[in-house]
mmCIF file of C-alpha atoms in Angstrom:
data_model
loop_
_atom_site.group_PDB
_atom_site.id
_atom_site.type_symbol
_atom_site.label_atom_id
_atom_site.label_comp_id
_atom_site.label_asym_id
_atom_site.label_seq_id
_atom_site.Cartn_x
_atom_site.Cartn_y
_atom_site.Cartn_z
ATOM 1 C CA MET A 207 300.907 9.474 66.588
ATOM 2 C CA PRO A 208 298.364 6.685 65.992
ATOM 3 C CA ALA A 209 296.009 5.861 68.839
ATOM 4 C CA PHE A 210 296.197 2.446 70.446
ATOM 5 C CA ASN A 211 292.890 1.221 71.868
ATOM 6 C CA ARG A 212 291.937 -1.621 74.133
ATOM 7 C CA SER A 213 288.475 -2.413 75.427
ATOM 8 C CA THR A 214 287.901 -3.500 79.037
ATOM 9 C CA HIS A 215 285.033 -2.896 81.413
ATOM 10 C CA ALA A 216 284.386 -0.279 84.056
ATOM 11 C CA ILE A 217 283.025 -1.746 87.262
ATOM 12 C CA LYS A 218 280.666 -0.042 89.711
ATOM 13 C CA GLN A 219 279.619 -1.227 93.155
ATOM 14 C CA GLY A 220 277.031 0.901 94.908
ATOM 15 C CA GLN A 221 278.194 4.498 94.890
ATOM 16 C CA THR A 222 281.902 3.678 94.773
ATOM 17 C CA LEU A 223 283.744 3.918 91.475
ATOM 18 C CA LEU A 224 286.200 1.140 90.816
ATOM 19 C CA GLN A 225 288.742 2.568 88.442
ATOM 20 C CA SER A 226 290.145 0.169 85.881
ATOM 21 C CA LEU A 227 291.515 0.517 82.388
ATOM 22 C CA PHE A 228 288.922 1.624 79.877
ATOM 23 C CA GLU A 229 288.920 1.823 76.106
ATOM 24 C CA CYS A 230 291.178 4.813 75.572
ATOM 25 C CA ASP A 231 294.103 6.382 73.781
ATOM 26 C CA ILE A 232 297.453 4.922 74.842
ATOM 27 C CA GLU A 233 298.599 8.213 76.349
ATOM 28 C CA ASP A 234 295.444 8.339 78.450
ATOM 29 C CA ARG A 235 296.061 4.775 79.488
ATOM 30 C CA ILE A 236 299.587 5.649 80.637
ATOM 31 C CA LEU A 237 298.244 8.605 82.622
ATOM 32 C CA LEU A 238 295.528 6.495 84.237
ATOM 33 C CA SER A 239 298.041 3.769 85.084
ATOM 34 C CA CYS A 240 300.355 6.263 86.792
ATOM 35 C CA HIS A 241 297.383 7.538 88.776
ATOM 36 C CA LEU A 242 296.255 4.070 89.870
ATOM 37 C CA LEU A 243 299.667 2.482 90.435
ATOM 38 C CA GLY A 244 301.203 5.454 92.228
ATOM 39 C CA LYS A 245 304.889 5.589 91.299
ATOM 40 C CA PRO A 246 305.672 3.306 88.328
ATOM 41 C CA THR A 247 308.836 3.208 86.237
ATOM 42 C CA SER A 248 308.917 2.924 82.446
ATOM 43 C CA ALA A 249 309.819 -0.769 82.709
ATOM 44 C CA GLN A 250 306.799 -1.432 84.938
ATOM 45 C CA LEU A 251 304.481 0.437 82.571
ATOM 46 C CA PHE A 252 305.852 -1.611 79.682
ATOM 47 C CA ARG A 253 305.200 -4.827 81.583
ATOM 48 C CA LEU A 254 301.584 -3.813 82.122
ATOM 49 C CA HIS A 255 300.970 -2.513 78.602
ATOM 50 C CA SER A 256 303.166 -4.779 76.481
ATOM 51 C CA ASP A 257 300.001 -6.065 74.796
ATOM 52 C CA ILE A 258 299.647 -2.764 72.950
ATOM 53 C CA ILE A 259 303.081 -1.082 73.229
ATOM 54 C CA PRO A 260 305.684 -3.003 71.228
ATOM 55 C CA THR A 261 308.907 -1.927 72.988
ATOM 56 C CA LEU A 262 310.247 -0.440 76.198
ATOM 57 C CA GLN A 263 311.759 2.342 74.109
ATOM 58 C CA LYS A 264 308.255 3.328 72.987
ATOM 59 C CA VAL A 265 307.113 3.569 76.616
ATOM 60 C CA ARG A 266 310.122 5.730 77.458
ATOM 61 C CA PHE A 267 309.268 8.000 74.512
ATOM 62 C CA LEU A 268 305.683 8.374 75.752
ATOM 63 C CA THR A 269 306.639 9.056 79.381
ATOM 64 C CA ALA A 270 309.305 11.560 78.266
ATOM 65 C CA LYS A 271 306.742 13.356 76.125
ATOM 66 C CA LEU A 272 304.139 13.459 78.904
ATOM 67 C CA SER A 273 306.656 14.751 81.455
ATOM 68 C CA LYS A 274 308.007 17.622 79.364
ATOM 69 C CA ASN A 275 307.387 21.137 80.664
ATOM 70 C CA THR A 276 305.277 21.889 77.599
ATOM 71 C CA ASP A 277 302.955 19.000 78.485
ATOM 72 C CA GLY A 278 303.203 18.693 82.255
ATOM 73 C CA ARG A 279 300.865 15.744 82.605
ATOM 74 C CA LEU A 280 303.459 13.603 84.399
ATOM 75 C CA ALA A 281 305.966 14.474 87.092
ATOM 76 C CA VAL A 282 309.283 12.647 87.036
ATOM 77 C CA ILE A 283 311.701 11.803 89.830
ATOM 78 C CA ALA A 284 315.282 10.631 89.362
ATOM 79 C CA PRO A 285 315.893 8.608 92.557
ATOM 80 C CA ILE A 286 319.218 8.674 94.353
ATOM 81 C CA ASP A 287 320.612 6.023 96.684
ATOM 82 C CA ILE A 288 322.301 7.914 99.519
ATOM 83 C CA GLU A 289 324.351 4.875 100.512
ATOM 84 C CA GLN A 290 325.406 4.114 96.916
ATOM 85 C CA PRO A 291 325.430 7.493 95.110
ATOM 86 C CA TYR A 292 326.641 6.006 91.814
ATOM 87 C CA ARG A 293 323.913 3.366 91.687
ATOM 88 C CA LYS A 294 321.740 3.826 88.614
ATOM 89 C CA LEU A 295 318.058 3.776 89.493
ATOM 90 C CA PRO A 296 315.099 4.027 87.084
ATOM 91 C CA ARG A 297 313.104 7.219 86.849
ATOM 92 C CA VAL A 298 309.745 7.226 88.600
ATOM 93 C CA PHE A 299 306.603 8.843 87.178
ATOM 94 C CA LEU A 300 303.735 10.439 89.089
ATOM 95 C CA ASP A 301 300.532 12.128 88.069
ATOM 96 C CA THR A 302 300.090 15.902 88.305
ATOM 97 C CA THR A 303 297.290 18.417 88.682
ATOM 98 C CA GLN A 304 296.958 18.504 84.879
ATOM 99 C CA SER A 305 296.764 14.721 84.575
ATOM 100 C CA ARG A 306 294.235 14.411 87.403
ATOM 101 C CA ARG A 307 292.030 17.070 85.807
ATOM 102 C CA HIS A 308 292.365 15.240 82.489
ATOM 103 C CA ILE A 309 291.518 11.870 84.080
ATOM 104 C CA GLU A 310 288.511 13.425 85.798
ATOM 105 C CA LYS A 311 287.249 14.757 82.476
ATOM 106 C CA THR A 312 288.041 11.635 80.461
ATOM 107 C CA PHE A 313 287.186 8.829 82.883
ATOM 108 C CA GLY A 314 285.044 10.458 85.561
ATOM 109 C CA VAL A 315 287.581 9.729 88.309
ATOM 110 C CA PRO A 316 286.913 12.329 91.049
ATOM 111 C CA TYR A 317 289.678 14.920 91.299
ATOM 112 C CA ARG A 318 291.810 15.031 94.421
ATOM 113 C CA ARG A 319 294.619 17.424 95.150
ATOM 114 C CA VAL A 320 298.052 16.129 94.135
ATOM 115 C CA PRO A 321 300.355 15.356 97.100
ATOM 116 C CA VAL A 322 303.640 17.210 97.499
ATOM 117 C CA LEU A 323 306.355 15.761 95.263
ATOM 118 C CA PRO A 324 308.250 13.190 97.362
ATOM 119 C CA SER A 325 311.953 13.136 98.102
ATOM 120 C CA ARG A 326 314.410 11.642 95.597
ATOM 121 C CA ASP A 327 315.862 9.506 98.387
ATOM 122 C CA TRP A 328 315.433 5.851 97.384
ATOM 123 C CA ARG A 329 314.844 4.886 101.019
ATOM 124 C CA PHE A 330 311.514 6.708 100.834
ATOM 125 C CA LEU A 331 310.634 5.739 97.250
ATOM 126 C CA ARG A 332 311.531 2.053 97.397
ATOM 127 C CA HIS A 333 308.324 0.923 99.103
ATOM 128 C CA ASP A 334 305.955 2.534 96.595
ATOM 129 C CA VAL A 335 308.003 1.576 93.514
ATOM 130 C CA THR A 336 308.343 -2.093 94.477
ATOM 131 C CA LEU A 337 304.645 -2.210 95.426
ATOM 132 C CA VAL A 338 303.835 -1.464 91.771
ATOM 133 C CA ASP A 339 305.333 -4.844 90.748
ATOM 134 C CA GLU A 340 302.764 -6.602 92.900
ATOM 135 C CA LEU A 341 299.819 -4.547 91.665
ATOM 136 C CA ILE A 342 300.764 -5.325 88.071
ATOM 137 C CA SER A 343 300.956 -9.057 88.851
ATOM 138 C CA PHE A 344 297.415 -8.963 90.220
ATOM 139 C CA GLU A 345 296.123 -7.077 87.178
ATOM 140 C CA LEU A 346 297.869 -9.289 84.619
ATOM 141 C CA THR A 347 296.639 -12.426 86.392
ATOM 142 C CA ALA A 348 293.078 -11.105 86.393
ATOM 143 C CA ARG A 349 293.434 -10.321 82.699
ATOM 144 C CA ALA A 350 294.706 -13.847 81.938
ATOM 145 C CA GLN A 351 291.951 -15.432 84.043
ATOM 146 C CA GLY A 352 289.221 -13.233 82.586
ATOM 147 C CA THR A 353 288.417 -12.038 86.105
ATOM 148 C CA ALA A 354 286.895 -8.610 86.778
ATOM 149 C CA PHE A 355 289.536 -6.289 88.194
ATOM 150 C CA GLY A 356 289.664 -2.759 89.563
ATOM 151 C CA TYR A 357 291.344 -0.360 91.953
ATOM 152 C CA GLU A 358 289.104 0.656 94.834
ATOM 153 C CA SER A 359 289.520 4.307 95.731
ATOM 154 C CA HIS A 360 290.209 5.071 99.383
ATOM 155 C CA TYR A 361 288.013 8.179 99.035
ATOM 156 C CA ASP A 362 284.391 8.600 98.020
ATOM 157 C CA VAL A 363 283.131 11.070 95.406
ATOM 158 C CA GLU A 364 282.926 13.846 98.039
ATOM 159 C CA GLY A 365 286.548 13.262 99.038
ATOM 160 C CA ALA A 366 285.765 11.647 102.399
ATOM 161 C CA PRO A 367 287.807 8.564 103.398
ATOM 162 C CA VAL A 368 286.119 5.233 102.677
ATOM 163 C CA TYR A 369 287.815 3.599 105.651
ATOM 164 C CA PRO A 370 286.463 5.020 108.940
ATOM 165 C CA ARG A 371 288.533 5.697 112.028
ATOM 166 C CA VAL A 372 288.703 2.755 114.432
ATOM 167 C CA THR A 373 289.861 2.380 118.023
ATOM 168 C CA ILE A 374 292.374 -0.304 118.960
ATOM 169 C CA THR A 375 293.381 -1.333 122.462
ATOM 170 C CA ASP A 376 296.345 -2.993 124.137
ATOM 171 C CA GLY A 377 295.817 -3.470 127.831
ATOM 172 C CA ALA A 378 295.040 -0.061 129.331
ATOM 173 C CA LEU A 379 296.107 1.770 126.173
ATOM 174 C CA SER A 380 293.667 2.759 123.449
ATOM 175 C CA HIS A 381 294.334 4.586 120.213
ATOM 176 C CA THR A 382 292.062 5.848 117.445
ATOM 177 C CA LEU A 383 293.384 5.951 113.894
ATOM 178 C CA GLN A 384 292.353 5.549 110.295
ATOM 179 C CA PRO A 385 293.200 2.420 108.282
ATOM 180 C CA LYS A 386 295.544 3.286 105.400
ATOM 181 C CA PRO A 387 296.182 0.209 103.245
ATOM 182 C CA ASP A 388 298.846 0.375 100.565
ATOM 183 C CA LYS A 389 296.149 -0.473 97.998
ATOM 184 C CA THR A 390 292.691 -1.984 97.825
ATOM 185 C CA LEU A 391 291.984 -4.096 94.748
ATOM 186 C CA VAL A 392 288.781 -5.622 93.476
ATOM 187 C CA VAL A 393 289.393 -9.100 92.074
ATOM 188 C CA GLY A 394 286.226 -10.841 90.983
ATOM 189 C CA LYS A 395 283.853 -10.755 93.965
ATOM 190 C CA TYR A 396 286.641 -10.062 96.455
ATOM 191 C CA HIS A 397 288.059 -6.854 97.859
ATOM 192 C CA VAL A 398 291.758 -7.496 98.447
ATOM 193 C CA VAL A 399 293.606 -5.188 100.821
ATOM 194 C CA ILE A 400 297.284 -5.141 99.838
ATOM 195 C CA GLU A 401 300.047 -4.547 102.370
ATOM 196 C CA HIS A 402 303.626 -4.448 101.082
ATOM 197 C CA ASP A 403 306.528 -4.923 103.503
ATOM 198 C CA CYS A 404 310.067 -4.035 102.411
ATOM 199 C CA GLY A 405 311.647 -5.839 105.330
ATOM 200 C CA GLU A 406 312.070 -2.643 107.336
ATOM 201 C CA GLU A 407 308.754 -2.724 109.199
ATOM 202 C CA THR A 408 308.663 -3.973 112.788
ATOM 203 C CA ILE A 409 306.495 -7.076 113.169
ATOM 204 C CA GLY A 410 305.690 -7.138 116.896
ATOM 205 C CA LEU A 411 303.018 -4.884 118.361
ATOM 206 C CA GLY A 412 305.205 -2.369 120.174
ATOM 207 C CA HIS A 413 303.518 0.800 121.443
ATOM 208 C CA ILE A 414 300.146 1.097 119.686
ATOM 209 C CA MET A 415 300.170 4.904 119.804
ATOM 210 C CA ARG A 416 303.673 5.285 118.401
ATOM 211 C CA ASP A 417 304.736 2.249 116.375
ATOM 212 C CA ALA A 418 303.200 1.485 112.968
ATOM 213 C CA THR A 419 303.928 -2.241 113.044
ATOM 214 C CA ILE A 420 302.499 -5.201 111.158
ATOM 215 C CA ALA A 421 300.848 -6.485 114.350
ATOM 216 C CA ARG A 422 299.151 -3.108 114.832
ATOM 217 C CA LYS A 423 297.743 -3.378 111.304
ATOM 218 C CA HIS A 424 296.103 -6.660 112.301
ATOM 219 C CA LEU A 425 294.411 -4.906 115.225
ATOM 220 C CA VAL A 426 293.259 -2.078 112.955
ATOM 221 C CA TYR A 427 291.803 -4.400 110.329
ATOM 222 C CA ASP A 428 290.168 -6.549 113.008
ATOM 223 C CA GLN A 429 288.343 -3.493 114.366
ATOM 224 C CA LEU A 430 287.460 -2.450 110.827
ATOM 225 C CA GLU A 431 285.854 -5.846 110.266
ATOM 226 C CA ARG A 432 283.952 -5.626 113.538
ATOM 227 C CA SER A 433 282.628 -2.144 112.701
ATOM 228 C CA GLY A 434 280.386 -3.511 109.935
ATOM 229 C CA VAL A 435 281.258 -0.603 107.616
ATOM 230 C CA LEU A 436 282.642 -2.850 104.903
ATOM 231 C CA ASP A 437 279.432 -4.877 104.856
ATOM 232 C CA ASP A 438 277.483 -1.633 104.534
ATOM 233 C CA LEU A 439 279.628 -0.757 101.503
ATOM 234 C CA GLY A 440 278.672 -4.057 99.891
ATOM 235 C CA TRP A 441 282.128 -5.606 100.248
ATOM 236 C CA ARG A 442 280.870 -9.112 100.966
ATOM 237 C CA LYS A 443 284.155 -10.973 100.474
ATOM 238 C CA ARG A 444 287.396 -9.539 101.822
ATOM 239 C CA LEU A 445 291.031 -10.626 102.013
ATOM 240 C CA TYR A 446 294.098 -9.044 103.584
ATOM 241 C CA ALA A 447 297.191 -9.933 101.555
ATOM 242 C CA PHE A 448 300.660 -9.229 102.983
ATOM 243 C CA VAL A 449 303.656 -9.498 100.640
ATOM 244 C CA ILE A 450 306.688 -9.818 102.910
ATOM 245 C CA ASP A 451 310.284 -9.000 101.985
ATOM 246 C CA SER A 452 313.444 -8.875 104.093
ATOM 247 C CA ASN A 453 316.474 -6.616 104.324
ATOM 248 C CA ARG A 454 318.537 -9.419 102.815
ATOM 249 C CA ALA A 455 316.017 -9.844 99.985
ATOM 250 C CA THR A 456 316.244 -13.648 100.255
ATOM 251 C CA GLN A 457 313.443 -16.164 100.352
ATOM 252 C CA LYS A 458 314.753 -17.742 103.553
ATOM 253 C CA ALA A 459 314.873 -14.436 105.423
ATOM 254 C CA SER A 460 311.447 -13.363 104.124
ATOM 255 C CA ARG A 461 309.857 -16.653 105.171
ATOM 256 C CA LYS A 462 311.402 -16.257 108.610
ATOM 257 C CA ARG A 463 309.614 -12.917 108.876
ATOM 258 C CA ILE A 464 306.348 -14.589 107.837
ATOM 259 C CA LYS A 465 306.818 -17.143 110.613
ATOM 260 C CA THR A 466 307.187 -14.283 113.086
ATOM 261 C CA CYS A 467 304.056 -12.651 111.653
ATOM 262 C CA LEU A 468 302.095 -15.841 112.309
ATOM 263 C CA GLU A 469 303.452 -16.120 115.851
ATOM 264 C CA THR A 470 302.452 -12.533 116.689
ATOM 265 C CA LEU A 471 299.004 -12.658 115.082
ATOM 266 C CA PRO A 472 296.445 -11.837 117.810
ATOM 267 C CA PRO A 473 294.373 -14.942 118.646
ATOM 268 C CA PHE A 474 291.028 -13.134 118.287
ATOM 269 C CA VAL A 475 291.704 -12.029 114.684
ATOM 270 C CA ASN A 476 289.927 -13.936 111.885
ATOM 271 C CA ALA A 477 292.937 -15.805 110.480
ATOM 272 C CA ASN A 478 290.981 -17.054 107.455
ATOM 273 C CA ARG A 479 291.005 -13.560 105.922
ATOM 274 C CA ILE A 480 294.768 -12.969 106.309
ATOM 275 C CA PHE A 481 297.367 -14.240 103.848
ATOM 276 C CA PHE A 482 301.161 -13.936 103.679
ATOM 277 C CA VAL A 483 303.650 -14.655 100.907
ATOM 278 C CA ASP A 484 307.351 -13.955 100.550
ATOM 279 C CA ARG A 485 308.160 -11.437 97.820
ATOM 280 C CA GLN A 486 310.732 -13.721 96.208
ATOM 281 C CA SER A 487 308.139 -16.446 95.487
ATOM 282 C CA PHE A 488 305.647 -13.766 94.413
ATOM 283 C CA MET A 489 308.025 -12.283 91.847
ATOM 284 C CA GLU A 490 309.069 -15.724 90.591
ATOM 285 C CA ALA A 491 305.411 -16.415 89.758
ATOM 286 C CA GLY A 492 305.620 -13.606 87.183
ATOM 287 C CA ASP A 493 302.492 -12.504 85.357
ATOM 288 C CA ASP A 494 300.244 -15.279 86.686
ATOM 289 C CA ILE A 495 299.968 -15.623 90.447
ATOM 290 C CA SER A 496 296.754 -17.657 90.376
ATOM 291 C CA ALA A 497 298.573 -20.865 91.407
ATOM 292 C CA LEU A 498 300.852 -19.196 93.949
ATOM 293 C CA ASN A 499 300.626 -20.667 97.448
ATOM 294 C CA TRP A 500 300.117 -18.151 100.259
ATOM 295 C CA VAL A 501 300.276 -18.871 103.990
ATOM 296 C CA ARG A 502 296.922 -18.266 105.644
ATOM 297 C CA GLY A 503 296.804 -16.740 109.129
ATOM 298 C CA ASP A 504 296.317 -20.189 110.682
ATOM 299 C CA GLY A 505 299.458 -21.531 108.991
ATOM 300 C CA GLN A 506 297.749 -23.403 106.150
ATOM 301 C CA ALA A 507 299.126 -23.016 102.608
ATOM 302 C CA GLN A 508 296.662 -22.279 99.814
ATOM 303 C CA VAL A 509 296.098 -20.090 96.758
ATOM 304 C CA LEU A 510 294.195 -16.855 97.224
ATOM 305 C CA PRO A 511 290.421 -17.549 97.131
ATOM 306 C CA CYS A 512 289.844 -14.646 94.729
ATOM 307 C CA TRP A 513 291.196 -16.792 91.879
#
């Protein structure tokens, strides 16, 4: 099979490697994309790589080849919708021990142990699969704008978490936990923390020791900002981008959730760093989200500053 090559740039900031797409064989590029995106489908990989892969069928051929037992560089999951058993869902691809060893050797991405293969239940896969759509939109927009782009690892080269544990409080309650963003992107000079909501996450604060709500995330990120760790890492410009969906998957319902997010935003949080957008408007923007209006934490509408 002929090799397809594309040249982009690797980015480094201090001691932290920002993985992006390098000049490489197309199979390596697929493997790296699965590693960075998490749980993509063939259609999502085609959207990202349509500049060098002519058809969706070609992507399906490549992913099938890489996931065969004789190759073993991709794991594959056939999701099932428990509530609609006959619903046809796309297969999801994940990296494996073999692919991570290969990526370490080829690209210098530090090896980390592969997590246990997740359940086939769509309720547990939906979040990560739909998140991939948003990551691809950011990357394609950066490509169109000629903006530097990368995926910031949540672990350093020794395997220690980049984000330190922080302590949040609510009245007499205090709780220490580690920030776990869905993804952290590097777009130009900005580090963009991505949080994807499927419409199932509680918005209000709830019990800070028990409930992983959107309001609790604001407390966590506020304490992270106050810790000064991100400044020490050299992350001078930072944004927290929340893509909000609803159970009804309608723009009206999603925007209603955003309104509730704004109403429950703690008053001491720096609202200028926090941005919300409904998933329906985000997906309508397609492969260029540079002109997309987000709602800032203070209620003002504007495009993301990283563009």
